[in-house]
mmCIF file of C-alpha atoms in Angstrom:
data_model
loop_
_atom_site.group_PDB
_atom_site.id
_atom_site.type_symbol
_atom_site.label_atom_id
_atom_site.label_comp_id
_atom_site.label_asym_id
_atom_site.label_seq_id
_atom_site.Cartn_x
_atom_site.Cartn_y
_atom_site.Cartn_z
ATOM 1 C CA MET D 245 -13.582 -18.878 -1.711
ATOM 2 C CA GLY D 246 -14.805 -22.451 -1.799
ATOM 3 C CA GLU D 247 -13.989 -25.524 0.274
ATOM 4 C CA LYS D 248 -10.351 -25.963 1.192
ATOM 5 C CA ARG D 249 -8.390 -28.828 -0.405
ATOM 6 C CA ILE D 250 -6.305 -31.201 1.742
ATOM 7 C CA ILE D 251 -2.716 -31.457 0.469
ATOM 8 C CA THR D 252 -0.917 -34.856 0.723
ATOM 9 C CA GLN D 253 2.724 -35.291 1.617
ATOM 10 C CA GLU D 254 3.421 -36.625 -1.887
ATOM 11 C CA GLU D 255 1.799 -33.545 -3.461
ATOM 12 C CA LEU D 256 3.808 -31.260 -1.220
ATOM 13 C CA ASP D 257 7.094 -33.037 -2.058
ATOM 14 C CA ASN D 258 6.439 -32.852 -5.778
ATOM 15 C CA ALA D 259 5.511 -29.163 -5.518
ATOM 16 C CA CYS D 260 8.754 -28.468 -3.703
ATOM 17 C CA LEU D 261 10.750 -30.332 -6.383
ATOM 18 C CA PHE D 262 9.191 -28.358 -9.257
ATOM 19 C CA HIS D 263 9.375 -25.076 -7.307
ATOM 20 C CA ASN D 264 13.145 -25.459 -6.767
ATOM 21 C CA LYS D 265 13.615 -26.075 -10.466
ATOM 22 C CA TRP D 266 11.607 -22.898 -11.084
ATOM 23 C CA ASN D 267 13.868 -21.035 -8.672
ATOM 24 C CA GLU D 268 17.186 -22.414 -9.711
ATOM 25 C CA GLU D 269 16.918 -23.511 -13.317
ATOM 26 C CA ASN D 270 14.079 -21.392 -14.787
ATOM 27 C CA GLU D 271 12.177 -24.637 -15.313
ATOM 28 C CA GLY D 272 9.576 -26.396 -13.296
ATOM 29 C CA GLU D 273 6.697 -24.415 -11.816
ATOM 30 C CA ARG D 274 6.277 -21.924 -9.045
ATOM 31 C CA ALA D 275 4.527 -23.296 -6.005
ATOM 32 C CA VAL D 276 1.154 -21.647 -5.528
ATOM 33 C CA PHE D 277 -1.191 -22.980 -2.837
ATOM 34 C CA GLU D 278 -4.642 -21.390 -2.479
ATOM 35 C CA ASN D 279 -7.455 -22.586 -0.234
ATOM 36 C CA CYS D 280 -5.462 -25.514 1.077
ATOM 37 C CA ILE D 281 -5.031 -27.480 4.344
ATOM 38 C CA PHE D 282 -1.652 -28.863 5.397
ATOM 39 C CA ASP D 283 -2.333 -31.392 8.146
ATOM 40 C CA ARG D 284 0.646 -33.067 9.913
ATOM 41 C CA LEU D 285 2.865 -32.563 6.841
ATOM 42 C CA ASN D 286 6.684 -32.487 6.837
ATOM 43 C CA PHE D 287 8.111 -29.173 5.533
ATOM 44 C CA ALA D 288 11.362 -29.659 7.432
ATOM 45 C CA GLY D 289 14.327 -28.379 5.433
ATOM 46 C CA LYS D 290 12.202 -27.791 2.335
ATOM 47 C CA GLN D 291 12.787 -24.617 0.347
ATOM 48 C CA PHE D 292 9.710 -22.662 -0.706
ATOM 49 C CA ASN D 293 11.446 -19.373 -1.300
ATOM 50 C CA GLY D 294 9.221 -17.119 -3.420
ATOM 51 C CA ALA D 295 6.226 -19.452 -3.103
ATOM 52 C CA ILE D 296 2.629 -18.235 -2.647
ATOM 53 C CA PHE D 297 0.328 -19.411 0.131
ATOM 54 C CA ARG D 298 -3.143 -17.865 0.288
ATOM 55 C CA ASN D 299 -6.107 -18.806 2.474
ATOM 56 C CA CYS D 300 -4.305 -21.854 3.920
ATOM 57 C CA ASP D 301 -4.322 -23.688 7.269
ATOM 58 C CA PHE D 302 -1.235 -25.356 8.698
ATOM 59 C CA LYS D 303 -2.012 -27.886 11.451
ATOM 60 C CA LEU D 304 0.616 -29.835 13.439
ATOM 61 C CA CYS D 305 3.151 -29.390 10.673
ATOM 62 C CA ASP D 306 6.922 -29.716 11.042
ATOM 63 C CA ILE D 307 8.298 -26.577 9.416
ATOM 64 C CA THR D 308 11.722 -26.672 11.091
ATOM 65 C CA ASP D 309 14.646 -25.227 9.151
ATOM 66 C CA ALA D 310 12.381 -24.567 6.103
ATOM 67 C CA GLY D 311 12.867 -21.653 3.753
ATOM 68 C CA MET D 312 10.132 -19.153 2.788
ATOM 69 C CA CYS D 313 12.180 -16.114 1.895
ATOM 70 C CA PHE D 314 10.430 -13.694 -0.505
ATOM 71 C CA ALA D 315 7.255 -15.813 -0.125
ATOM 72 C CA GLU D 316 3.726 -14.386 0.051
ATOM 73 C CA LEU D 317 1.615 -15.644 2.936
ATOM 74 C CA LYS D 318 -1.874 -14.168 3.093
ATOM 75 C CA ASN D 319 -4.799 -15.218 5.318
ATOM 76 C CA ILE D 320 -2.893 -18.055 6.942
ATOM 77 C CA SER D 321 -3.350 -19.910 10.234
ATOM 78 C CA PHE D 322 -0.577 -21.932 11.885
ATOM 79 C CA THR D 323 -1.845 -24.172 14.680
ATOM 80 C CA CYS D 324 0.507 -26.265 16.869
ATOM 81 C CA CYS D 325 3.246 -26.103 14.227
ATOM 82 C CA ASP D 326 6.997 -26.435 14.883
ATOM 83 C CA CYS D 327 8.547 -23.465 13.029
ATOM 84 C CA HIS D 328 11.883 -23.659 14.810
ATOM 85 C CA LEU D 329 14.632 -22.144 12.575
ATOM 86 C CA LEU D 330 12.191 -21.225 9.815
ATOM 87 C CA ILE D 331 13.790 -18.566 7.579
ATOM 88 C CA ALA D 332 11.320 -16.206 5.923
ATOM 89 C CA GLU D 333 13.322 -13.059 5.169
ATOM 90 C CA GLU D 334 11.775 -10.336 2.979
ATOM 91 C CA ALA D 335 8.485 -12.213 3.041
ATOM 92 C CA ALA D 336 5.023 -10.618 2.718
ATOM 93 C CA LEU D 337 2.958 -11.620 5.751
ATOM 94 C CA ARG D 338 -0.720 -10.594 5.690
ATOM 95 C CA ASN D 339 -3.344 -11.630 8.210
ATOM 96 C CA ILE D 340 -1.356 -14.428 9.881
ATOM 97 C CA ALA D 341 -2.322 -16.213 13.092
ATOM 98 C CA PHE D 342 0.219 -18.348 14.991
ATOM 99 C CA GLU D 343 -1.381 -20.393 17.764
ATOM 100 C CA ASN D 344 0.561 -22.713 20.098
ATOM 101 C CA CYS D 345 3.540 -22.685 17.712
ATOM 102 C CA ASN D 346 7.260 -23.026 18.298
ATOM 103 C CA LEU D 347 8.736 -19.896 16.712
ATOM 104 C CA LYS D 348 12.095 -20.187 18.446
ATOM 105 C CA SER D 349 14.888 -18.705 16.354
ATOM 106 C CA THR D 350 12.550 -18.061 13.471
ATOM 107 C CA ILE D 351 13.792 -15.273 11.150
ATOM 108 C CA PHE D 352 11.455 -12.769 9.539
ATOM 109 C CA THR D 353 14.118 -10.107 8.868
ATOM 110 C CA HIS D 354 13.196 -7.338 6.413
ATOM 111 C CA SER D 355 9.654 -8.704 5.975
ATOM 112 C CA SER D 356 6.532 -6.587 5.574
ATOM 113 C CA LEU D 357 3.770 -7.365 8.061
ATOM 114 C CA ARG D 358 0.112 -6.632 8.388
ATOM 115 C CA ASN D 359 -2.040 -8.094 11.141
ATOM 116 C CA VAL D 360 0.301 -10.840 12.359
ATOM 117 C CA GLN D 361 -0.840 -12.321 15.640
ATOM 118 C CA TYR D 362 0.753 -14.702 18.114
ATOM 119 C CA HIS D 363 -1.199 -16.757 20.694
ATOM 120 C CA ASN D 364 0.683 -18.803 23.257
ATOM 121 C CA CYS D 365 3.818 -19.155 21.082
ATOM 122 C CA ASP D 366 7.455 -19.636 21.997
ATOM 123 C CA LYS D 367 9.100 -16.601 20.337
ATOM 124 C CA ASN D 368 12.503 -16.944 22.043
ATOM 125 C CA ASP D 369 15.231 -15.511 19.730
ATOM 126 C CA MET D 370 12.701 -14.855 16.976
ATOM 127 C CA SER D 371 14.055 -12.069 14.677
ATOM 128 C CA LEU D 372 11.890 -9.276 13.375
ATOM 129 C CA GLU D 373 14.841 -7.030 12.642
ATOM 130 C CA ARG D 374 14.050 -4.266 10.134
ATOM 131 C CA CYS D 375 10.538 -5.538 9.576
ATOM 132 C CA TYR D 376 7.805 -2.953 9.088
ATOM 133 C CA GLU D 377 4.083 -2.911 9.782
ATOM 134 C CA LEU D 378 1.781 -1.959 6.887
ATOM 135 C CA PRO D 379 -1.358 0.056 7.588
ATOM 136 C CA GLU D 380 -4.906 -0.959 6.894
ATOM 137 C CA ALA D 381 -5.698 1.459 4.155
ATOM 138 C CA GLU D 382 -8.639 3.850 4.291
ATOM 139 C CA ILE D 383 -10.203 3.503 0.846
ATOM 140 C CA VAL D 384 -12.238 6.509 -0.348
ATOM 141 C CA ASN D 385 -14.324 5.896 -3.438
ATOM 142 C CA ILE D 386 -14.824 9.015 -5.560
ATOM 143 C CA ILE D 387 -15.917 9.972 -9.037
ATOM 144 C CA PRO D 388 -13.340 11.333 -11.485
ATOM 145 C CA GLU D 389 -14.874 14.817 -11.362
ATOM 146 C CA ASP D 390 -13.994 14.963 -7.645
ATOM 147 C CA LEU D 391 -10.335 15.249 -8.648
ATOM 148 C CA ARG D 392 -11.047 18.627 -10.144
ATOM 149 C CA ASN D 393 -11.671 19.938 -6.605
ATOM 150 C CA MET D 394 -8.231 18.874 -5.370
ATOM 151 C CA SER D 395 -6.197 21.842 -6.590
ATOM 152 C CA ASP D 396 -4.589 22.033 -3.183
ATOM 153 C CA LYS D 397 -3.366 18.433 -3.263
ATOM 154 C CA GLU D 398 -0.702 16.446 -5.073
ATOM 155 C CA GLY D 399 -0.344 12.699 -5.446
ATOM 156 C CA LEU D 400 0.520 9.742 -7.589
ATOM 157 C CA ILE D 401 -2.157 8.251 -9.811
ATOM 158 C CA LEU D 402 -1.857 4.624 -10.987
ATOM 159 C CA GLN D 403 -4.160 3.556 -13.794
ATOM 160 C CA GLY D 404 -5.606 0.114 -14.498
ATOM 161 C CA CYS D 405 -5.406 -1.232 -10.921
ATOM 162 C CA GLY D 406 -7.414 -4.467 -11.029
ATOM 163 C CA GLY D 407 -7.907 -6.688 -7.979
ATOM 164 C CA ASP D 408 -7.919 -6.024 -4.285
ATOM 165 C CA ILE D 409 -7.230 -2.361 -3.444
ATOM 166 C CA GLN D 410 -5.627 -3.296 -0.093
ATOM 167 C CA ASP D 411 -3.153 -5.468 -2.018
ATOM 168 C CA TRP D 412 -2.248 -2.432 -4.116
ATOM 169 C CA ALA D 413 -1.711 -0.389 -0.944
ATOM 170 C CA ASP D 414 0.473 -3.089 0.538
ATOM 171 C CA GLY D 415 2.416 -3.535 -2.686
ATOM 172 C CA ILE D 416 3.130 0.139 -3.251
ATOM 173 C CA ASN D 417 3.999 0.783 0.395
ATOM 174 C CA THR D 418 6.354 -2.167 0.415
ATOM 175 C CA THR D 419 8.003 -1.338 -2.928
ATOM 176 C CA LEU D 420 8.527 2.338 -2.132
ATOM 177 C CA THR D 421 9.770 1.569 1.416
ATOM 178 C CA ASP D 422 12.270 -1.026 0.122
ATOM 179 C CA SER D 423 13.396 1.477 -2.508
ATOM 180 C CA GLU D 424 13.924 4.154 0.172
ATOM 181 C CA ILE D 425 11.414 6.431 -1.469
ATOM 182 C CA LEU D 426 9.043 6.400 1.503
ATOM 183 C CA LEU D 427 11.078 7.754 4.433
ATOM 184 C CA ASN D 428 10.889 7.711 8.251
ATOM 185 C CA SER D 429 8.235 4.966 8.346
ATOM 186 C CA SER D 430 5.798 7.008 6.244
ATOM 187 C CA MET D 431 3.095 4.907 4.563
ATOM 188 C CA PHE D 432 0.102 5.665 2.330
ATOM 189 C CA SER D 433 -2.808 4.947 4.670
ATOM 190 C CA LYS D 434 -5.521 6.728 2.645
ATOM 191 C CA LEU D 435 -6.301 6.066 -1.034
ATOM 192 C CA TYR D 436 -8.711 7.670 -3.452
ATOM 193 C CA VAL D 437 -10.193 5.092 -5.878
ATOM 194 C CA PHE D 438 -12.193 5.974 -9.005
ATOM 195 C CA GLU D 439 -13.288 4.420 -12.309
ATOM 196 C CA THR D 440 -12.616 5.944 -15.704
ATOM 197 C CA ASP D 441 -12.661 4.517 -19.226
ATOM 198 C CA GLY D 442 -13.499 1.113 -17.799
ATOM 199 C CA HIS D 443 -10.393 1.036 -15.570
ATOM 200 C CA THR D 444 -9.866 1.282 -11.815
ATOM 201 C CA CYS D 445 -7.469 4.030 -10.861
ATOM 202 C CA ILE D 446 -5.881 4.844 -7.478
ATOM 203 C CA MET D 447 -4.616 8.175 -6.250
ATOM 204 C CA PHE D 448 -1.962 8.026 -3.510
ATOM 205 C CA PRO D 449 -2.069 11.500 -1.865
ATOM 206 C CA PHE D 450 1.142 13.053 -0.558
ATOM 207 C CA GLU D 451 -0.486 14.569 2.516
ATOM 208 C CA ASP D 452 1.551 13.892 5.663
ATOM 209 C CA ILE D 453 3.950 11.684 3.684
ATOM 210 C CA ASP D 454 7.705 11.962 3.949
ATOM 211 C CA LEU D 455 9.165 10.849 0.627
ATOM 212 C CA ASN D 456 12.086 11.342 -1.736
ATOM 213 C CA ILE D 457 10.247 13.000 -4.635
ATOM 214 C CA GLY D 458 13.276 12.721 -6.922
ATOM 215 C CA LYS D 459 13.528 8.954 -6.505
ATOM 216 C CA LEU D 460 9.756 8.644 -6.864
ATOM 217 C CA ALA D 461 9.874 10.548 -10.165
ATOM 218 C CA ILE D 462 12.533 8.139 -11.478
ATOM 219 C CA TRP D 463 10.525 5.131 -10.235
ATOM 220 C CA ARG D 464 7.380 6.441 -11.913
ATOM 221 C CA LEU D 465 9.171 6.703 -15.255
ATOM 222 C CA GLN D 466 10.800 3.305 -14.887
ATOM 223 C CA THR D 467 7.443 1.607 -14.146
ATOM 224 C CA TYR D 468 5.300 3.631 -16.522
ATOM 225 C CA ASP D 469 4.620 0.691 -18.849
ATOM 226 C CA GLN D 470 3.463 -1.349 -15.862
ATOM 227 C CA PHE D 471 1.422 1.136 -13.901
ATOM 228 C CA ASN D 472 0.828 4.056 -16.307
ATOM 229 C CA GLY D 473 1.597 6.334 -13.349
ATOM 230 C CA THR D 474 1.195 10.123 -13.450
ATOM 231 C CA TRP D 475 0.942 13.061 -11.063
ATOM 232 C CA LEU D 476 -2.442 14.422 -10.035
ATOM 233 C CA SER D 477 -1.324 17.915 -11.195
ATOM 234 C CA ASP D 478 -0.748 16.541 -14.719
ATOM 235 C CA TYR D 479 -3.666 14.159 -14.856
ATOM 236 C CA VAL D 480 -6.463 16.604 -14.125
ATOM 237 C CA PRO D 481 -5.429 19.268 -16.713
ATOM 238 C CA ASN D 482 -4.803 16.611 -19.380
ATOM 239 C CA LYS D 483 -7.932 14.544 -18.636
ATOM 240 C CA PHE D 484 -10.472 17.134 -17.491
ATOM 241 C CA GLY D 485 -9.096 20.479 -18.674
ATOM 242 C CA GLY D 486 -7.998 21.728 -15.281
ATOM 243 C CA PHE D 487 -8.926 22.139 -11.647
ATOM 244 C CA ILE D 488 -12.010 23.975 -10.340
ATOM 245 C CA GLU D 489 -10.856 27.005 -8.372
ATOM 246 C CA LYS D 490 -12.225 27.009 -4.898
ATOM 247 C CA GLU D 491 -14.509 29.871 -3.897
ATOM 248 C CA GLN D 492 -13.068 32.334 -1.429
ATOM 249 C CA SER D 493 -13.664 31.136 2.095
ATOM 250 C CA GLN D 494 -16.035 32.980 4.430
ATOM 251 C CA ASP D 495 -13.013 34.014 6.535
ATOM 252 C CA HIS D 496 -11.728 36.012 3.563
ATOM 253 C CA LYS D 497 -15.026 37.279 2.254
ATOM 254 C CA LYS D 498 -14.814 40.784 0.885
ATOM 255 C CA PRO D 499 -16.310 43.341 3.328
ATOM 256 C CA ASP D 500 -19.161 45.675 2.365
ATOM 257 C CA CYS D 501 -17.845 49.006 1.054
ATOM 258 C CA PRO D 502 -20.204 52.092 1.355
ATOM 259 C CA LEU D 503 -19.755 53.513 -2.172
ATOM 260 C CA ILE D 504 -23.398 54.306 -2.894
ATOM 261 C CA GLY D 505 -24.070 58.011 -2.701
ATOM 262 C CA GLN D 506 -20.402 58.938 -2.531
ATOM 263 C CA ASP D 507 -18.567 61.357 -4.769
ATOM 264 C CA GLY D 508 -17.903 59.419 -8.010
ATOM 265 C CA ASN D 509 -14.370 60.687 -8.395
ATOM 266 C CA ILE D 510 -12.235 57.594 -8.946
ATOM 267 C CA PHE D 511 -9.599 58.728 -6.460
ATOM 268 C CA ASN D 512 -12.252 59.340 -3.819
ATOM 269 C CA LEU D 513 -13.713 55.839 -4.400
ATOM 270 C CA MET D 514 -10.296 54.247 -4.217
ATOM 271 C CA GLY D 515 -9.635 55.973 -0.935
ATOM 272 C CA ILE D 516 -12.923 54.746 0.583
ATOM 273 C CA ALA D 517 -12.150 51.163 -0.602
ATOM 274 C CA SER D 518 -8.627 51.326 0.862
ATOM 275 C CA LYS D 519 -9.958 52.594 4.200
ATOM 276 C CA THR D 520 -12.525 49.736 4.309
ATOM 277 C CA LEU D 521 -9.822 47.150 3.700
ATOM 278 C CA ARG D 522 -7.607 48.614 6.436
ATOM 279 C CA HIS D 523 -10.469 48.529 8.931
ATOM 280 C CA ASN D 524 -10.984 44.829 8.120
ATOM 281 C CA HIS D 525 -7.277 43.968 8.368
ATOM 282 C CA MET D 526 -7.089 43.278 4.611
ATOM 283 C CA ALA D 527 -4.861 46.098 3.517
ATOM 284 C CA THR D 528 -2.532 43.771 1.607
ATOM 285 C CA GLN D 529 -5.465 42.561 -0.595
ATOM 286 C CA ARG D 530 -6.059 45.802 -2.412
#
């Protein structure tokens, strides 16, 4: 990650100027701060809507009446900051720690949250209306052949998923929630990750997920060029020639049938087999 860089007030002001041109005039440059320290800087009234802050520390900063709507804040600490009237609607907040901060009347409406903590903060009138908490994903690494044993499952496979897998989980959960595809607070909390043809792929299983499958199908087609998304039930036959049928479970193992030494007449043998099945409560499996 490297040593964090200290940002000056002049650098912050210039970044804000260029960022607003990027936002409003399709010129300038998006504000992206990574591995930075903001110490006693003035953010008051500044608009950083859609900006990116990653692995940053805010110390004794005045952030009153600032704008961070649609911004991404990941691995951030705010210490003794005045965030009164900060507006950060529809923001992505990941691993955030507020300590001894004034969060009075701060607005985080419609934002997606994961691991946001508050320590000794004034949260009077802070709005978290319609925010939702994202799960820490259980990431299961498999080999492609393992998919052939999932004939009893269905899911969405995205191909070519570089970068942090948790970021993919957060992004897909957020996108599909905002699109009203994931319903009733359902989230993908378990992912299957595998490598094939030099690419990382992720399978999002539909187990215990409440979703609008029709909307998801449309979304998959609309984003195909971006994610190369496909269904598990299509991927395995097309890629590997089909699923491996599971062996019959022990609970349904065929019972022994005493045919040796019996009259070889076919009708007699069929009768013995039928009687054996009935005695083992398997009459419907003739």
